[in-house]
């Protein structure tokens, strides 16, 4: 054999070896023309890391239940017909991170070993941020996650991510718009979490009231997410006698104790509360919220506990699915069950448009959904994944607590 021929044979063998090796690993993650991990001709596996223990276990458990309920019903009906013509059932693997960023990162790494196709629905900004960069590096979809952090909807910085719930700024702006449209003058006191969460809410609120001459922010204080009491801040804010209190707070027990402490001081403002900490049964009732002239929050989902939706077809089906497929017989106290149920419907839309069994094809399909009315969505809201810088749901409706649930608030007061 001549030397040149030998070299060509070795080179060809190396190319074949590399090709075989690439096929064995599924090829470059997310590349078109190959099959990504976590998807076969019959199944696709999704992972969720979220708090299933600790102070935020209630919302986290609700999150898993909602998406299991949705895909439980879909699987029972035969599965999802993907854009490549294959019909697949959807498997859900859930992991407890106890709202601990390090555990969330470890869970993400475990998902790689467990054959997960994409991460979805996980609750929390610090926990989702903990593995965002790793997901970008590995071209691993981290989509429709439950954080209002706009970073997850920035396509340049987060090409494999997409948020689901409205960004903090959108919710804060909705409160500001409502108040700015009032015919009366208002004094506002603000307490916010000293991180991107609290800063985002305040940023949106202040931007909305920037040109309103009827609103004065009279006092603004912060707290740390690790604090177990904000009594000192509430006492100081009560001294302002502001008629509106914007409490941009994410910790459920802290919101309850804030309601109780404010009542004790004799301060009776109207409240603005974020959507994730305004549950009527889990927060407002235990906190004695009826004592205040008004508690406002924002929503894009029908509340099952509200009498107005007691016979709504979406709500009836949702509660039935929740009990049958997620072993969750109670009417949910947290909105996260409804949100993740909507996530399931949004993912199904994307799967139906996924033309190759790859993460890249899925991401392309996911970013092409507009004007989609997912089950449980309020009139005036819709899923739109096409806007860079915005999550799947960017529209919200301001609502006022009526003692049991919420009713749409077209005006303040």
XYZ file of C-alpha atoms in Angstrom:
413
model
C 0.000 0.000 0.000
C 1.400 3.422 -0.945
C 1.806 6.023 1.869
C -0.713 8.464 0.323
C -3.388 5.798 0.074
C -2.800 4.787 3.697
C -3.206 8.405 4.898
C -6.478 8.790 2.945
C -7.850 5.566 4.497
C -6.941 6.737 8.014
C -8.545 10.145 7.384
C -11.751 8.563 6.057
C -11.877 6.211 9.036
C -11.513 9.180 11.398
C -14.390 11.026 9.722
C -16.615 7.948 9.960
C -15.649 7.479 13.611
C -16.483 11.083 14.408
C -19.820 10.776 12.605
C -20.719 7.606 14.492
C -19.650 9.221 17.768
C -21.809 12.256 17.009
C -24.845 10.085 16.251
C -24.364 8.170 19.477
C -24.516 11.419 21.479
C -27.471 12.673 19.455
C -25.259 15.135 17.565
C -24.728 18.766 18.604
C -27.518 19.638 20.995
C -30.367 21.355 19.232
C -28.932 20.972 15.756
C -31.335 20.355 12.909
C -31.334 17.003 11.216
C -30.521 14.974 14.360
C -32.555 13.834 17.326
C -32.045 15.743 20.574
C -31.952 14.012 23.969
C -35.294 13.451 25.667
C -37.414 12.815 22.600
C -38.249 9.551 20.825
C -40.814 8.658 18.201
C -43.322 8.031 20.996
C -42.438 10.253 23.957
C -40.992 13.592 24.971
C -39.721 14.256 28.510
C -40.002 17.620 30.262
C -38.293 18.551 33.539
C -39.463 20.939 36.279
C -37.279 22.154 39.134
C -39.383 24.101 41.610
C -39.922 24.332 45.389
C -41.768 21.259 46.636
C -40.649 21.833 50.234
C -40.050 24.913 52.376
C -42.019 28.199 52.622
C -42.844 28.310 48.892
C -43.826 24.650 48.595
C -47.495 25.549 48.103
C -47.005 27.492 44.849
C -44.315 25.034 43.695
C -46.471 21.973 44.233
C -49.322 23.741 42.491
C -47.044 24.406 39.518
C -46.279 20.721 39.021
C -49.921 19.757 39.492
C -51.175 22.134 36.792
C -48.923 20.871 34.007
C -49.431 17.242 35.025
C -53.168 17.814 34.868
C -52.973 19.278 31.363
C -50.752 16.629 29.821
C -52.465 13.853 31.767
C -55.639 14.625 29.854
C -53.738 15.032 26.575
C -51.953 11.697 27.010
C -55.225 9.997 27.891
C -56.631 11.250 24.580
C -53.675 9.731 22.674
C -50.923 12.336 22.915
C -49.731 15.267 20.827
C -49.297 15.061 17.054
C -45.996 16.834 16.378
C -45.071 18.733 13.239
C -42.940 15.778 12.057
C -46.045 13.586 11.885
C -45.225 11.525 14.998
C -47.667 11.324 17.903
C -45.999 11.473 21.299
C -47.082 11.356 24.915
C -45.577 13.893 27.312
C -43.724 12.719 30.408
C -43.096 15.061 33.352
C -40.164 14.707 35.760
C -40.314 17.020 38.800
C -37.417 17.957 41.112
C -37.519 19.742 44.484
C -35.193 22.735 44.779
C -36.773 24.155 47.989
C -36.273 27.606 46.384
C -32.520 27.101 46.798
C -30.481 28.207 43.740
C -27.752 25.608 44.350
C -30.316 22.809 44.462
C -31.912 24.150 41.295
C -28.535 24.004 39.535
C -27.950 20.456 40.781
C -31.423 19.472 39.555
C -30.683 20.879 36.118
C -27.481 18.858 35.943
C -29.434 15.767 36.992
C -31.920 16.381 34.189
C -29.116 15.983 31.689
C -28.458 12.490 33.054
C -32.176 11.719 33.209
C -32.798 12.358 29.522
C -34.867 15.522 29.765
C -35.640 17.389 26.520
C -36.505 20.791 28.025
C -36.999 22.490 31.389
C -40.249 24.330 31.940
C -42.571 26.025 34.454
C -40.047 26.264 37.322
C -40.905 28.889 39.927
C -38.557 31.635 41.070
C -36.076 34.201 39.825
C -32.943 33.153 41.788
C -33.572 29.459 41.112
C -34.113 29.927 37.386
C -31.110 32.249 37.183
C -28.940 29.619 38.906
C -28.777 27.423 35.819
C -29.663 29.852 33.010
C -26.074 30.232 31.808
C -25.542 26.464 31.860
C -28.711 26.017 29.810
C -27.473 28.572 27.286
C -24.074 26.856 27.033
C -25.674 23.426 26.530
C -28.410 24.733 24.163
C -30.948 23.261 26.557
C -34.434 24.893 26.410
C -35.488 26.567 29.682
C -38.885 27.849 28.688
C -42.162 29.239 29.973
C -40.657 29.616 33.418
C -42.464 31.342 36.282
C -40.426 34.476 36.812
C -41.112 38.076 35.878
C -37.399 38.698 35.326
C -37.093 40.267 31.846
C -33.680 38.614 31.355
C -35.425 35.373 30.410
C -37.216 37.037 27.513
C -34.151 38.796 26.115
C -33.363 36.720 23.027
C -29.794 37.941 22.612
C -28.770 37.187 26.202
C -31.087 34.202 26.710
C -31.464 32.439 23.341
C -32.698 29.165 24.901
C -35.056 30.784 27.416
C -38.525 32.313 27.495
C -40.547 33.544 30.457
C -44.247 32.813 30.831
C -45.745 35.243 33.345
C -45.717 39.026 32.800
C -42.483 40.767 33.678
C -42.453 42.712 36.957
C -42.429 46.018 35.103
C -45.717 45.162 33.335
C -47.505 44.449 36.610
C -46.139 47.589 38.282
C -47.185 49.698 35.289
C -50.736 48.303 35.432
C -51.076 49.578 39.026
C -49.607 52.944 38.043
C -51.958 53.329 35.084
C -54.991 52.595 37.266
C -53.969 55.146 39.881
C -52.963 57.798 37.355
C -56.463 57.611 35.850
C -58.069 58.400 39.220
C -59.826 61.753 39.653
C -58.447 62.133 43.180
C -55.047 62.938 44.653
C -53.137 60.031 46.209
C -50.153 59.565 48.512
C -48.275 56.295 47.945
C -45.968 54.391 50.319
C -43.784 51.664 48.804
C -42.108 48.618 50.335
C -40.132 46.488 47.901
C -37.871 43.465 47.922
C -34.260 44.600 47.539
C -33.520 42.695 44.331
C -34.541 42.598 40.675
C -38.035 41.479 41.678
C -38.839 44.518 43.818
C -36.920 46.942 41.631
C -38.812 45.774 38.549
C -42.215 46.407 40.108
C -41.226 49.855 41.346
C -39.663 50.742 38.003
C -42.862 49.895 36.126
C -45.051 51.742 38.637
C -42.973 54.933 38.632
C -42.762 55.001 34.857
C -46.563 54.796 34.620
C -47.133 57.663 37.072
C -44.288 59.846 35.799
C -46.593 62.388 34.180
C -49.452 62.117 36.693
C -49.704 65.236 38.892
C -52.226 63.636 41.254
C -49.802 61.079 42.727
C -46.999 61.586 45.251
C -44.689 58.821 46.466
C -44.246 59.904 50.095
C -42.010 57.109 51.407
C -40.078 54.221 49.888
C -38.372 51.449 51.857
C -36.919 48.021 51.080
C -36.412 44.654 52.771
C -34.207 41.644 52.067
C -35.675 38.416 50.699
C -34.166 36.582 53.673
C -35.867 38.836 56.266
C -38.441 37.189 58.515
C -40.041 40.448 59.668
C -40.707 43.872 58.178
C -42.427 45.324 61.230
C -39.963 48.215 61.483
C -40.552 49.248 57.879
C -44.329 49.012 58.257
C -44.290 51.187 61.371
C -42.298 53.817 59.531
C -44.547 53.686 56.467
C -47.699 53.852 58.608
C -46.526 57.214 59.944
C -46.901 58.678 56.448
C -50.650 58.010 56.493
C -50.468 57.329 52.752
C -53.778 56.200 51.275
C -52.093 53.652 48.951
C -49.539 51.020 49.941
C -47.621 49.258 47.161
C -46.120 46.144 48.753
C -43.851 44.563 46.109
C -43.258 41.422 48.144
C -42.716 37.812 47.017
C -42.668 35.866 50.308
C -46.083 34.414 51.217
C -45.718 34.320 55.040
C -44.276 37.850 55.006
C -47.284 39.233 53.132
C -49.653 37.674 55.677
C -47.708 39.133 58.598
C -47.569 42.510 56.790
C -51.360 42.611 56.580
C -51.615 41.750 60.270
C -48.988 44.288 61.372
C -50.497 47.080 59.302
C -53.892 46.487 60.895
C -52.277 46.671 64.333
C -50.796 50.090 63.558
C -54.218 51.422 62.637
C -53.042 52.342 59.119
C -55.786 51.602 56.575
C -54.450 52.154 53.050
C -55.553 50.469 49.848
C -53.032 47.805 48.823
C -51.333 46.892 45.566
C -50.016 43.310 45.656
C -48.115 41.299 42.997
C -49.984 38.477 41.304
C -47.918 35.734 42.948
C -48.599 36.903 46.503
C -52.260 37.850 46.430
C -54.074 34.540 46.862
C -57.495 35.153 48.482
C -57.570 31.917 50.486
C -53.846 31.457 51.217
C -52.898 35.081 51.964
C -55.714 37.640 52.108
C -58.124 35.731 54.346
C -55.477 34.694 56.909
C -54.081 38.239 56.844
C -57.471 39.866 57.456
C -57.467 41.823 54.192
C -61.166 42.708 54.500
C -60.149 45.397 56.996
C -58.690 47.550 54.215
C -60.668 49.734 51.796
C -59.274 47.875 48.796
C -56.734 45.206 47.858
C -55.743 45.221 44.202
C -53.743 42.722 42.236
C -53.334 41.758 38.591
C -54.196 38.578 36.796
C -54.522 36.924 33.419
C -56.199 33.729 34.690
C -59.724 32.898 35.762
C -59.822 32.271 39.508
C -61.589 28.961 40.257
C -62.596 30.161 43.713
C -64.400 33.193 42.269
C -68.206 32.768 42.111
C -68.140 34.461 38.681
C -66.291 31.443 37.225
C -67.939 28.671 39.211
C -69.668 27.253 36.104
C -67.119 28.370 33.512
C -66.327 25.495 31.109
C -62.550 26.073 31.326
C -62.630 26.100 35.116
C -64.812 22.993 35.362
C -62.488 21.046 33.022
C -59.387 22.348 34.777
C -60.571 21.290 38.237
C -61.592 17.873 36.914
C -58.190 17.353 35.240
C -56.407 18.526 38.364
C -58.131 15.923 40.489
C -57.965 13.060 37.980
C -54.455 13.435 36.593
C -52.542 15.312 39.316
C -54.122 13.919 42.486
C -55.000 17.486 43.529
C -58.626 17.408 44.688
C -58.785 20.849 46.314
C -59.593 24.122 44.605
C -56.118 25.660 44.281
C -55.230 28.472 46.640
C -52.440 29.676 44.353
C -52.608 30.856 40.722
C -49.569 28.762 39.787
C -51.771 25.718 39.072
C -53.649 27.715 36.432
C -50.464 29.206 35.008
C -48.762 25.857 34.474
C -51.969 24.441 32.981
C -51.727 27.268 30.432
C -48.037 26.453 29.956
C -49.098 22.941 28.989
C -51.476 24.293 26.361
C -48.782 26.638 25.019
C -46.243 23.835 24.795
C -48.767 21.719 22.911
C -49.104 24.547 20.376
C -45.326 24.554 19.940
C -45.071 20.761 19.677
C -47.658 20.729 16.900
C -45.376 23.050 14.908
C -42.087 21.286 15.729
C -41.027 19.785 12.406
C -37.836 18.002 13.580
C -37.225 16.095 16.837
C -34.671 18.665 17.937
C -34.421 21.372 20.518
C -33.663 23.933 17.814
C -36.828 23.077 15.898
C -38.845 23.250 19.116
C -37.477 26.695 20.020
C -38.293 27.998 16.555
C -41.857 26.686 16.861
C -42.250 28.043 20.385
C -41.357 31.555 19.261
C -44.059 31.559 16.601
C -47.231 31.600 18.693
C -49.445 34.679 18.693
C -52.963 35.580 19.797
C -53.409 32.176 21.431
C -56.235 32.042 23.962
C -55.041 29.322 26.303
C -57.584 27.662 28.595
C -58.385 29.749 31.698
C -57.166 33.039 30.195
C -59.159 36.158 31.012
C -60.718 38.150 28.192
C -58.270 40.801 27.076
C -55.194 38.625 27.582
C -53.493 36.138 25.237
C -50.285 34.194 24.668
C -47.851 35.887 22.288
C -44.314 34.502 22.076
C -43.213 36.594 19.102
C -42.139 39.779 20.932
C -38.468 40.044 21.861
C -38.102 41.305 25.427
C -41.544 40.117 26.482
C -42.634 36.789 28.004
C -45.396 34.604 26.579
C -47.988 36.564 28.552
C -47.417 40.305 28.781
C -50.964 41.568 29.282
C -52.665 41.737 32.678
C -56.007 42.826 34.079
C -56.146 44.792 37.360
C -58.562 43.220 39.828
C -59.960 44.148 43.248
C -60.492 41.712 46.106
C -64.201 41.349 46.902
C -63.909 39.327 50.091
C -63.911 35.946 48.325
C -62.122 36.346 45.025
C -61.367 39.124 42.569
C -63.456 41.244 40.211
C -62.083 43.363 37.358
C -61.293 46.905 38.513
C -61.822 49.420 35.723
C -61.260 52.349 38.090
C -59.517 52.885 41.423
C -61.759 53.181 44.479
